Amino acid sequence: AQSVAQPEDQVNVAEGNPLTVKCTYSVSGNPYLFWYVQYPNRGLQFLLKYITGDNLVKGSYGFEAEFNKSQTSFHLKKPSALVSDSALYFCAVRPFTGGFKTIFGAGTRLFVKA
Amino acid sequence: DTAVSQTPKYLVTQMGNDKSIKCEQNLGHDTMYWYKQDSKKFLKIMFSYNNKELIINETVPNRFSPKSPDKAHLNLHINSLELGDSAVYFCASSQDQPHDGYTFGSGTRLTVV
């Protein structure tokens, strides 16, 4: 079965420190990978995606993500966290030949402390 | 301009009632989706339409019926509402390519009492 795992329910980090939000996936073939962010009482917003090429992709608000094919991971990173980064983060996978269906992880809540 | 708009934002209703949620996108996207987000924030695909054609129909009760009058609109009608239907329902749209991300609406919080 195809799945996306976000092993941490919550990540706590101090402002100014680097942050990592983890994501691993189990999908046949080469999928497209995405990160979305959800602020309270809002819809999800697209952050970044991996299609092909360079394993490090850059996205909105200073976020980046590293694709690792051998570990089937796509971790979200930011060199210096801001309090305003506190939100719910979703990893998502869209199989290359899976039609229109995107599979979302369960979400990781990021809490950045001032 | 709001890209994907949903109405209403909040909906409180009694068990057994029938209600509809409307969604419109002005992005020119060909594909639209309904997702349900439960109290634990887990997102589950319900339906998807591509150019008014139903392409994803997950295992949801047949009390839920999507309707797409044109490719810019995807509505969700729910009959005989139950307590377990309480959730936030998100509409989203995307282009046709699998590497295209989604644009989400701001959600409709449905509370069944």
Coordinates of C-alpha atoms in Angstrom, one line a residue:
Chain A
A1 CA 0.0 0.0 0.0
Q2 CA 1.2 3.5 -0.8
S3 CA 1.8 5.6 2.3
V4 CA 3.5 8.7 3.7
A5 CA 4.9 8.8 7.2
Q6 CA 5.6 11.8 9.3
P7 CA 7.1 10.2 12.4
E8 CA 6.9 13.2 14.7
D9 CA 3.6 14.6 15.9
Q10 CA 5.3 17.7 17.1
V11 CA 8.7 19.3 16.6
N12 CA 9.9 22.0 19.1
V13 CA 12.7 24.3 18.2
A14 CA 14.0 27.6 19.6
E15 CA 13.9 30.7 17.3
G16 CA 17.0 31.1 15.3
N17 CA 17.9 27.4 15.4
P18 CA 17.7 25.1 12.4
L19 CA 14.6 23.0 12.1
T20 CA 13.9 19.7 10.4
V21 CA 10.5 18.1 9.9
K22 CA 10.8 14.5 8.7
C23 CA 8.9 12.6 6.0
T24 CA 9.3 9.2 4.6
Y25 CA 7.2 7.5 1.9
S26 CA 6.4 4.1 0.5
V27 CA 5.3 4.5 -3.1
S28 CA 6.0 2.4 -6.2
G29 CA 8.0 4.1 -8.8
N30 CA 9.3 7.6 -8.7
P31 CA 6.8 9.9 -7.0
Y32 CA 6.4 13.6 -7.0
L33 CA 6.9 15.0 -3.5
F34 CA 5.4 18.1 -1.8
W35 CA 5.3 20.0 1.4
Y36 CA 2.3 22.1 2.5
V37 CA 1.8 24.3 5.6
Q38 CA -1.4 24.9 7.4
Y39 CA -1.9 27.9 9.7
P40 CA -4.7 27.9 12.3
N41 CA -8.2 28.1 10.7
R42 CA -6.7 28.2 7.2
G43 CA -6.4 26.0 4.2
L44 CA -3.2 24.3 3.3
Q45 CA -0.6 26.4 1.4
F46 CA 1.9 24.9 -1.0
L47 CA 5.5 25.3 0.2
L48 CA 7.7 23.4 -2.3
K49 CA 7.9 20.3 -4.5
Y50 CA 10.4 17.8 -5.8
I51 CA 10.0 16.7 -9.4
T52 CA 13.5 15.6 -10.6
G53 CA 17.1 16.8 -10.6
D54 CA 18.8 18.5 -7.7
N55 CA 18.0 16.7 -4.4
L56 CA 17.8 20.0 -2.5
V57 CA 14.8 22.0 -3.5
K58 CA 14.0 25.5 -2.2
G59 CA 10.6 26.8 -1.5
S60 CA 8.6 29.6 0.1
Y61 CA 9.5 31.4 3.3
G62 CA 13.1 30.2 3.3
F63 CA 12.1 26.5 3.5
E64 CA 14.0 23.8 1.7
A65 CA 13.7 20.1 1.4
E66 CA 16.1 17.3 0.8
F67 CA 15.1 14.3 -1.3
N68 CA 16.9 11.0 -0.5
K69 CA 16.0 8.3 -2.9
S70 CA 17.8 5.5 -1.1
Q71 CA 16.1 6.3 2.2
T72 CA 12.8 7.3 0.5
S73 CA 12.8 10.5 2.5
F74 CA 11.9 14.1 1.9
H75 CA 12.7 16.1 5.0
L76 CA 11.8 19.7 5.3
K77 CA 14.4 22.1 6.6
K78 CA 15.0 25.7 7.4
P79 CA 18.4 27.1 8.6
S80 CA 16.9 29.6 11.1
A81 CA 13.4 29.1 12.5
L82 CA 11.0 32.0 13.2
V83 CA 8.2 32.1 15.7
S84 CA 5.9 32.7 12.7
D85 CA 6.9 29.3 11.3
S86 CA 4.8 27.7 14.0
A87 CA 2.1 25.7 12.1
L88 CA 1.1 22.3 10.9
Y89 CA 3.2 20.8 8.1
F90 CA 2.1 18.1 5.7
C91 CA 4.2 16.0 3.5
A92 CA 2.4 14.7 0.4
V93 CA 3.2 12.2 -2.4
R94 CA 1.8 11.9 -5.8
P95 CA 2.8 8.7 -7.6
F96 CA 4.2 9.3 -11.1
T97 CA 1.6 7.0 -12.6
G98 CA -1.0 7.3 -10.0
G99 CA -3.3 9.7 -11.7
F100 CA -4.6 12.6 -9.8
K101 CA -4.5 11.1 -6.3
T102 CA -2.2 12.8 -3.7
I103 CA -1.5 11.0 -0.5
F104 CA -0.9 13.2 2.6
G105 CA 1.0 12.4 5.7
A106 CA -0.7 12.8 9.1
G107 CA 1.0 16.2 9.7
T108 CA 3.6 17.5 12.1
R109 CA 3.0 20.4 14.3
L110 CA 6.0 22.8 14.5
F111 CA 6.3 24.9 17.6
V112 CA 9.0 27.6 17.5
K113 CA 9.7 29.2 20.9
A114 CA 11.0 32.8 21.1
Chain B
D1 CA -8.8 37.8 -5.6
T2 CA -9.5 34.5 -3.8
A3 CA -8.2 31.6 -5.8
V4 CA -10.3 28.8 -4.3
S5 CA -13.3 30.0 -2.3
Q6 CA -15.6 27.9 -0.2
T7 CA -19.0 28.7 1.3
P8 CA -20.0 28.7 4.0
K9 CA -17.0 28.9 6.2
Y10 CA -18.9 27.6 9.2
L11 CA -21.9 25.3 9.2
V12 CA -23.8 24.1 12.3
T13 CA -26.7 21.8 11.7
Q14 CA -28.7 19.1 13.4
M15 CA -28.5 15.4 12.7
G16 CA -30.6 14.2 9.9
N17 CA -30.5 17.5 7.9
D18 CA -29.3 17.9 4.4
K19 CA -26.6 20.5 3.6
S20 CA -24.4 21.7 0.8
I21 CA -21.0 23.2 0.6
K22 CA -20.0 25.2 -2.5
C23 CA -16.5 25.6 -4.0
E24 CA -15.3 27.8 -6.8
Q25 CA -11.9 28.4 -8.3
N26 CA -10.8 31.1 -10.6
L27 CA -7.4 29.7 -11.5
G28 CA -8.4 28.0 -14.7
H29 CA -7.5 24.6 -13.2
D30 CA -9.1 21.5 -14.7
T31 CA -9.2 19.3 -11.6
M32 CA -10.9 19.9 -8.3
Y33 CA -11.0 17.9 -5.1
W34 CA -12.8 17.5 -1.8
Y35 CA -10.8 16.5 1.2
K36 CA -12.1 15.8 4.8
Q37 CA -9.9 16.8 7.7
D38 CA -10.8 15.1 11.0
S39 CA -10.3 16.3 14.5
K40 CA -6.8 14.8 14.5
K41 CA -6.0 16.9 11.4
F42 CA -5.7 13.8 9.2
L43 CA -6.5 14.6 5.5
K44 CA -8.5 12.1 3.5
I45 CA -9.4 12.4 -0.2
M46 CA -13.1 12.1 -0.9
F47 CA -13.7 13.0 -4.5
S48 CA -12.0 14.5 -7.5
Y49 CA -13.4 15.9 -10.8
N50 CA -11.4 16.6 -13.9
N51 CA -13.3 18.7 -16.5
K52 CA -16.6 17.8 -14.9
E53 CA -15.9 14.1 -14.9
L54 CA -15.6 12.2 -11.7
I55 CA -12.2 10.6 -11.5
I56 CA -11.7 9.8 -7.8
N57 CA -14.5 8.4 -5.7
E58 CA -13.1 7.1 -2.4
T59 CA -14.9 5.0 0.0
V60 CA -17.3 7.5 1.5
P61 CA -21.0 7.0 2.4
N62 CA -23.3 7.5 -0.5
R63 CA -24.9 10.2 1.6
F64 CA -22.1 12.4 0.2
S65 CA -22.7 13.4 -3.4
P66 CA -20.4 15.8 -5.4
K67 CA -21.6 17.8 -8.3
S68 CA -19.6 19.7 -10.8
P69 CA -21.7 22.0 -13.0
D70 CA -18.6 23.3 -14.8
K71 CA -14.8 22.9 -14.3
A72 CA -14.7 26.0 -12.0
H73 CA -17.2 24.7 -9.5
L74 CA -17.4 21.6 -7.3
N75 CA -20.1 21.3 -4.8
L76 CA -20.6 18.8 -2.0
H77 CA -24.1 17.8 -0.9
I78 CA -24.5 15.7 2.2
N79 CA -27.8 14.0 3.1
S80 CA -29.0 12.8 6.5
L81 CA -26.1 14.3 8.4
E82 CA -24.6 12.3 11.2
L83 CA -22.5 13.3 14.2
G84 CA -19.4 11.6 12.6
D85 CA -19.6 13.9 9.6
S86 CA -18.4 16.8 11.8
A87 CA -15.0 17.8 10.3
V88 CA -13.4 20.5 8.2
Y89 CA -14.0 20.0 4.5
F90 CA -11.4 21.4 2.1
C91 CA -11.8 22.1 -1.5
A92 CA -8.7 22.2 -3.7
S93 CA -7.8 22.5 -7.3
S94 CA -4.8 21.8 -9.5
Q95 CA -3.6 21.6 -13.1
D96 CA -3.6 18.3 -14.9
Q97 CA 0.0 17.4 -14.5
P98 CA 0.9 15.1 -11.6
H99 CA 3.8 17.4 -10.6
D100 CA 1.4 20.3 -10.0
G101 CA 0.6 21.2 -6.5
Y102 CA -2.8 21.9 -5.1
T103 CA -4.4 25.2 -4.2
F104 CA -6.7 24.8 -1.2
G105 CA -9.7 26.7 -0.1
S106 CA -9.9 28.0 3.5
G107 CA -12.2 25.2 4.5
T108 CA -15.7 24.7 5.8
R109 CA -16.1 23.7 9.4
L110 CA -19.1 21.4 9.7
T111 CA -20.5 20.7 13.1
V112 CA -23.4 18.3 13.4
V113 CA -25.3 18.5 16.7

